[in-house]
mmCIF file of C-alpha atoms and ligand atoms in Angstrom:
data_model
loop_
_atom_site.group_PDB
_atom_site.id
_atom_site.type_symbol
_atom_site.label_atom_id
_atom_site.label_comp_id
_atom_site.label_asym_id
_atom_site.label_seq_id
_atom_site.Cartn_x
_atom_site.Cartn_y
_atom_site.Cartn_z
ATOM 1 C CA MET A 1 104.151 115.841 79.098
ATOM 2 C CA LYS A 2 103.159 117.425 81.863
ATOM 3 C CA LEU A 3 104.773 120.238 83.624
ATOM 4 C CA ALA A 4 104.045 122.171 86.779
ATOM 5 C CA LEU A 5 103.858 125.948 86.815
ATOM 6 C CA LEU A 6 105.141 127.756 90.194
ATOM 7 C CA SER A 7 105.778 131.666 90.525
ATOM 8 C CA ASP A 8 106.460 134.285 92.943
ATOM 9 C CA ILE A 9 107.248 131.689 95.583
ATOM 10 C CA HIS A 10 109.286 134.881 97.550
ATOM 11 C CA SER A 11 110.294 132.703 100.644
ATOM 12 C CA ASN A 12 106.857 131.291 101.542
ATOM 13 C CA LEU A 13 107.889 127.861 102.426
ATOM 14 C CA GLU A 14 104.714 127.545 104.271
ATOM 15 C CA ALA A 15 102.776 127.798 100.889
ATOM 16 C CA LEU A 16 105.527 126.124 98.806
ATOM 17 C CA ASP A 17 104.919 122.754 100.498
ATOM 18 C CA ALA A 18 101.222 123.316 100.180
ATOM 19 C CA VAL A 19 101.366 123.175 96.354
ATOM 20 C CA LEU A 20 104.174 120.396 96.366
ATOM 21 C CA GLU A 21 101.895 118.473 98.157
ATOM 22 C CA ALA A 22 98.563 119.121 96.299
ATOM 23 C CA LEU A 23 100.871 118.604 93.079
ATOM 24 C CA PRO A 24 99.716 115.793 90.881
ATOM 25 C CA GLU A 25 101.954 113.708 89.128
ATOM 26 C CA VAL A 26 104.456 115.971 86.646
ATOM 27 C CA ASP A 27 107.173 115.295 84.313
ATOM 28 C CA ARG A 28 108.966 118.669 85.477
ATOM 29 C CA ILE A 29 108.594 121.480 87.519
ATOM 30 C CA LEU A 30 109.137 124.665 86.454
ATOM 31 C CA VAL A 31 109.952 127.954 88.530
ATOM 32 C CA LEU A 32 109.355 131.230 87.032
ATOM 33 C CA GLY A 33 111.505 133.253 89.320
ATOM 34 C CA ASP A 34 111.037 135.068 92.686
ATOM 35 C CA ILE A 35 112.113 132.185 94.804
ATOM 36 C CA VAL A 36 113.488 134.998 97.451
ATOM 37 C CA GLY A 37 112.199 138.504 98.756
ATOM 38 C CA TYR A 38 109.525 139.413 100.883
ATOM 39 C CA GLY A 39 109.080 136.030 102.969
ATOM 40 C CA PRO A 40 110.449 134.838 105.935
ATOM 41 C CA ASP A 41 112.011 131.435 104.803
ATOM 42 C CA PRO A 42 114.886 132.095 101.762
ATOM 43 C CA LEU A 43 116.547 129.613 102.850
ATOM 44 C CA GLY A 44 114.253 126.952 103.293
ATOM 45 C CA VAL A 45 112.622 127.574 99.678
ATOM 46 C CA ILE A 46 115.638 127.285 98.041
ATOM 47 C CA ASP A 47 116.431 123.534 100.049
ATOM 48 C CA ARG A 48 113.407 122.550 98.927
ATOM 49 C CA LEU A 49 113.407 123.546 95.134
ATOM 50 C CA GLN A 50 116.691 121.636 94.716
ATOM 51 C CA SER A 51 115.324 118.479 96.656
ATOM 52 C CA VAL A 52 112.282 118.290 93.955
ATOM 53 C CA LYS A 53 114.958 119.021 90.961
ATOM 54 C CA ALA A 54 112.942 121.996 89.779
ATOM 55 C CA ARG A 55 113.759 123.987 86.537
ATOM 56 C CA ALA A 56 113.927 127.559 87.912
ATOM 57 C CA VAL A 57 114.025 130.918 86.135
ATOM 58 C CA ARG A 58 115.565 134.050 87.707
ATOM 59 C CA GLY A 59 113.179 136.772 89.134
ATOM 60 C CA ASN A 60 113.729 140.407 89.525
ATOM 61 C CA HIS A 61 114.055 139.881 93.468
ATOM 62 C CA ASP A 62 116.467 136.646 92.770
ATOM 63 C CA GLN A 63 118.895 139.215 90.642
ATOM 64 C CA ALA A 64 118.543 141.795 93.692
ATOM 65 C CA MET A 65 120.468 139.618 95.670
ATOM 66 C CA LEU A 66 123.432 139.547 93.258
ATOM 67 C CA ASP A 67 122.357 142.953 92.212
ATOM 68 C CA PRO A 68 122.025 145.086 95.382
ATOM 69 C CA GLY A 69 121.937 148.157 93.090
ATOM 70 C CA MET A 70 118.186 146.887 92.114
ATOM 71 C CA LEU A 71 117.162 148.135 95.506
ATOM 72 C CA GLU A 72 116.908 151.611 94.653
ATOM 73 C CA LEU A 73 114.295 150.575 92.050
ATOM 74 C CA PHE A 74 112.247 148.640 94.734
ATOM 75 C CA ASN A 75 109.816 150.169 96.718
ATOM 76 C CA PRO A 76 110.570 151.093 100.599
ATOM 77 C CA GLN A 77 108.873 148.023 101.628
ATOM 78 C CA ALA A 78 110.387 145.477 98.954
ATOM 79 C CA ALA A 79 113.788 147.012 99.590
ATOM 80 C CA ALA A 80 114.086 146.579 103.519
ATOM 81 C CA ALA A 81 112.451 142.876 103.079
ATOM 82 C CA ALA A 82 115.064 142.393 100.002
ATOM 83 C CA ARG A 83 117.993 144.044 102.790
ATOM 84 C CA TRP A 84 116.855 141.475 105.448
ATOM 85 C CA THR A 85 117.054 138.759 102.756
ATOM 86 C CA LEU A 86 120.896 139.557 101.509
ATOM 87 C CA ASP A 87 121.473 139.330 105.302
ATOM 88 C CA VAL A 88 120.612 135.829 105.232
ATOM 89 C CA MET A 89 121.667 134.404 102.509
ATOM 90 C CA THR A 90 124.297 131.914 102.713
ATOM 91 C CA PRO A 91 127.254 131.620 99.427
ATOM 92 C CA GLN A 92 125.442 128.609 98.559
ATOM 93 C CA SER A 93 121.809 130.142 98.014
ATOM 94 C CA LEU A 94 123.926 132.896 96.127
ATOM 95 C CA ARG A 95 125.371 130.127 93.633
ATOM 96 C CA TYR A 96 122.120 128.604 92.948
ATOM 97 C CA LEU A 97 120.765 132.010 92.336
ATOM 98 C CA ASN A 98 123.236 133.223 90.393
ATOM 99 C CA SER A 99 123.343 129.380 88.454
ATOM 100 C CA LEU A 100 119.854 130.504 87.219
ATOM 101 C CA PRO A 101 119.088 131.811 83.905
ATOM 102 C CA PHE A 102 117.022 134.838 82.711
ATOM 103 C CA TYR A 103 115.679 132.958 80.050
ATOM 104 C CA GLY A 104 114.709 129.544 80.442
ATOM 105 C CA ARG A 105 113.349 126.672 77.505
ATOM 106 C CA ILE A 106 111.462 123.569 77.612
ATOM 107 C CA GLY A 107 111.210 122.223 74.432
ATOM 108 C CA ARG A 108 110.201 124.857 71.954
ATOM 109 C CA HIS A 109 108.508 126.605 74.624
ATOM 110 C CA ARG A 110 110.301 129.560 76.736
ATOM 111 C CA LEU A 111 109.873 130.111 80.497
ATOM 112 C CA VAL A 112 110.901 133.872 81.888
ATOM 113 C CA HIS A 113 110.237 135.999 84.920
ATOM 114 C CA GLY A 114 108.673 139.092 83.993
ATOM 115 C CA SER A 115 108.730 139.072 79.898
ATOM 116 C CA PRO A 116 110.438 137.161 76.786
ATOM 117 C CA ARG A 117 110.724 141.138 75.245
ATOM 118 C CA LYS A 118 114.960 141.930 75.264
ATOM 119 C CA PRO A 119 115.709 144.075 77.055
ATOM 120 C CA TYR A 120 112.392 144.351 78.778
ATOM 121 C CA ILE A 121 112.305 141.620 81.166
ATOM 122 C CA TRP A 122 110.706 143.181 84.266
ATOM 123 C CA GLU A 123 108.605 144.232 82.188
ATOM 124 C CA TYR A 124 104.663 143.365 83.576
ATOM 125 C CA ILE A 125 102.407 141.914 81.062
ATOM 126 C CA LEU A 126 99.191 143.282 81.769
ATOM 127 C CA ASP A 127 97.097 144.082 79.050
ATOM 128 C CA GLU A 128 96.216 142.630 75.781
ATOM 129 C CA LEU A 129 98.022 144.753 73.010
ATOM 130 C CA GLN A 130 101.021 144.531 75.241
ATOM 131 C CA ALA A 131 100.266 140.640 75.216
ATOM 132 C CA LEU A 132 99.488 140.696 71.676
ATOM 133 C CA GLU A 133 102.363 142.466 70.246
ATOM 134 C CA ILE A 134 104.932 139.582 72.486
ATOM 135 C CA LEU A 135 102.589 136.655 70.622
ATOM 136 C CA VAL A 136 103.098 137.853 67.173
ATOM 137 C CA ARG A 137 107.164 137.770 68.122
ATOM 138 C CA LEU A 138 106.711 134.612 69.780
ATOM 139 C CA GLY A 139 105.623 132.137 67.075
ATOM 140 C CA ALA A 140 103.846 128.696 67.795
ATOM 141 C CA ARG A 141 105.252 128.083 71.034
ATOM 142 C CA TYR A 142 104.322 129.050 74.989
ATOM 143 C CA CYS A 143 105.807 131.403 77.282
ATOM 144 C CA PHE A 144 105.341 130.421 80.887
ATOM 145 C CA PHE A 145 105.627 133.870 83.135
ATOM 146 C CA GLY A 146 105.503 135.248 85.918
ATOM 147 C CA HIS A 147 105.979 138.304 87.580
ATOM 148 C CA THR A 148 102.237 140.152 87.923
ATOM 149 C CA HIS A 149 101.659 137.629 90.684
ATOM 150 C CA LEU A 150 98.150 137.550 88.914
ATOM 151 C CA PRO A 151 96.734 134.112 87.079
ATOM 152 C CA ARG A 152 96.304 134.525 82.946
ATOM 153 C CA ILE A 153 96.102 132.969 79.578
ATOM 154 C CA PHE A 154 97.336 135.479 77.280
ATOM 155 C CA THR A 155 96.172 134.470 73.522
ATOM 156 C CA GLU A 156 95.950 136.300 70.284
ATOM 157 C CA SER A 157 92.173 136.041 71.117
ATOM 158 C CA GLY A 158 92.704 138.074 74.311
ATOM 159 C CA GLU A 159 93.122 137.706 77.954
ATOM 160 C CA GLN A 160 91.431 135.267 80.283
ATOM 161 C CA ILE A 161 90.844 134.993 83.539
ATOM 162 C CA PRO A 162 90.739 131.680 84.824
ATOM 163 C CA GLU A 163 88.064 130.600 87.772
ATOM 164 C CA GLY A 164 87.780 127.096 88.633
ATOM 165 C CA THR A 165 89.597 124.099 88.088
ATOM 166 C CA ASP A 166 88.574 122.578 84.542
ATOM 167 C CA TRP A 167 91.259 121.618 82.085
ATOM 168 C CA ILE A 168 91.444 124.969 79.512
ATOM 169 C CA GLU A 169 92.303 123.494 75.818
ATOM 170 C CA VAL A 170 95.257 126.975 74.716
ATOM 171 C CA PRO A 171 96.064 127.271 70.916
ATOM 172 C CA SER A 172 99.745 126.320 69.765
ATOM 173 C CA ALA A 173 100.723 130.234 71.399
ATOM 174 C CA ALA A 174 99.803 131.219 74.287
ATOM 175 C CA LEU A 175 101.606 133.460 77.115
ATOM 176 C CA VAL A 176 100.228 131.575 80.511
ATOM 177 C CA ASN A 177 100.940 132.938 84.334
ATOM 178 C CA PRO A 178 100.316 130.175 87.198
ATOM 179 C CA GLY A 179 99.432 133.268 89.415
ATOM 180 C CA SER A 180 101.741 133.381 92.885
ATOM 181 C CA VAL A 181 102.568 130.740 95.314
ATOM 182 C CA GLY A 182 103.690 132.585 98.090
ATOM 183 C CA GLN A 183 101.830 136.361 97.380
ATOM 184 C CA PRO A 184 99.027 136.074 95.980
ATOM 185 C CA ARG A 185 97.487 139.103 94.477
ATOM 186 C CA ASP A 186 94.255 138.585 92.868
ATOM 187 C CA GLY A 187 92.354 138.808 95.903
ATOM 188 C CA ASN A 188 92.283 135.104 96.444
ATOM 189 C CA PRO A 189 94.988 134.140 99.255
ATOM 190 C CA ASP A 190 95.392 130.858 98.703
ATOM 191 C CA ALA A 191 98.572 129.528 96.553
ATOM 192 C CA ALA A 192 98.416 129.275 92.706
ATOM 193 C CA PHE A 193 99.718 126.917 90.577
ATOM 194 C CA ALA A 194 99.373 125.277 87.457
ATOM 195 C CA VAL A 195 99.740 122.139 85.343
ATOM 196 C CA VAL A 196 100.353 122.269 81.388
ATOM 197 C CA ASP A 197 99.439 119.440 79.622
ATOM 198 C CA LEU A 198 101.342 119.989 76.441
ATOM 199 C CA SER A 199 100.121 116.376 74.749
ATOM 200 C CA ARG A 200 96.711 117.829 74.971
ATOM 201 C CA PRO A 201 97.129 120.918 75.068
ATOM 202 C CA ALA A 202 95.575 122.362 78.119
ATOM 203 C CA VAL A 203 96.016 124.154 81.210
ATOM 204 C CA ARG A 204 94.633 123.991 84.585
ATOM 205 C CA PHE A 205 94.849 126.661 87.269
ATOM 206 C CA GLU A 206 94.678 125.292 90.907
ATOM 207 C CA ARG A 207 94.384 126.774 94.211
ATOM 208 C CA VAL A 208 95.679 125.482 98.071
ATOM 209 C CA PRO A 209 95.295 126.767 101.265
ATOM 210 C CA TYR A 210 98.100 126.879 103.374
ATOM 211 C CA ASP A 211 98.887 128.173 107.171
ATOM 212 C CA ILE A 212 98.909 131.422 106.658
ATOM 213 C CA ALA A 213 99.227 132.491 110.048
ATOM 214 C CA THR A 214 102.537 130.689 110.431
ATOM 215 C CA THR A 215 103.523 132.473 107.628
ATOM 216 C CA GLN A 216 102.641 135.479 108.915
ATOM 217 C CA ALA A 217 104.654 134.815 112.671
ATOM 218 C CA LYS A 218 107.400 134.050 110.948
ATOM 219 C CA ILE A 219 108.147 137.449 109.172
ATOM 220 C CA ARG A 220 106.745 139.370 112.817
ATOM 221 C CA ALA A 221 109.505 137.494 114.199
ATOM 222 C CA ALA A 222 112.604 138.062 111.197
ATOM 223 C CA GLY A 223 111.595 142.160 111.752
ATOM 224 C CA LEU A 224 110.472 142.171 108.171
ATOM 225 C CA PRO A 225 107.546 145.298 107.133
ATOM 226 C CA GLU A 226 104.237 144.592 108.789
ATOM 227 C CA VAL A 227 102.487 144.912 105.454
ATOM 228 C CA GLU A 228 104.135 141.538 104.490
ATOM 229 C CA ALA A 229 102.850 139.774 106.946
ATOM 230 C CA ALA A 230 99.209 141.208 106.663
ATOM 231 C CA ARG A 231 98.704 141.288 103.117
ATOM 232 C CA LEU A 232 98.975 137.720 102.873
ATOM 233 C CA ALA A 233 95.917 137.136 104.532
ATOM 234 C CA LEU A 234 94.099 139.537 101.557
ATOM 235 C CA GLY A 235 95.904 137.246 99.008
ATOM 236 C CA ARG A 236 96.717 141.581 97.392
HETATM 237 ZN ZN1 ZN B 301 107.051 138.710 92.294
#
């Protein structure tokens, strides 16, 4: 079984479409949350995910649409973008976000936006010791996660920062983050995604360029914070 991992799309339709076009044939498209927020096309992105029958979990930016009290925890630009997004949401799009689980499963594997560690679902998995604590409790399965916008594999032997597009063999327990489709933060502005082949098992990380100028123009035309446009070109 082959799975596509997409995370942190953040209302960036140009990036999502570039990724969908570049995707090899897979059995399922998994979306690891933060479908909306920051970007200019929340409704278009939700539409597209529904049309490709993606299976998604809820991110903190998605949850903020349903629980605007969370915006107090956001930085001012993220909060401003979230308020803009809330204004353009429709009852159907809110219903879609509300239908998404916080924790998802695919076979014995897990999908989550931030962390499988209850109640720290919005924690950022960033370091090896933290990942090891999670792996020990996870057992022999994979947990696919996002939230940090950084492509990573964590196993009991440590952290791996993927380079290139070769298949990377993974042991039976691993935390895998495909990076961000719509707002990469690892210094590479190209949209990030990953493909998992459970039969090997192995993961391949990929990057695909997209029309950043169009997304930036839409962000500016919408009156969203300028930083959300500028950062796309930097991949930060
Ligand atoms: Zn995010």
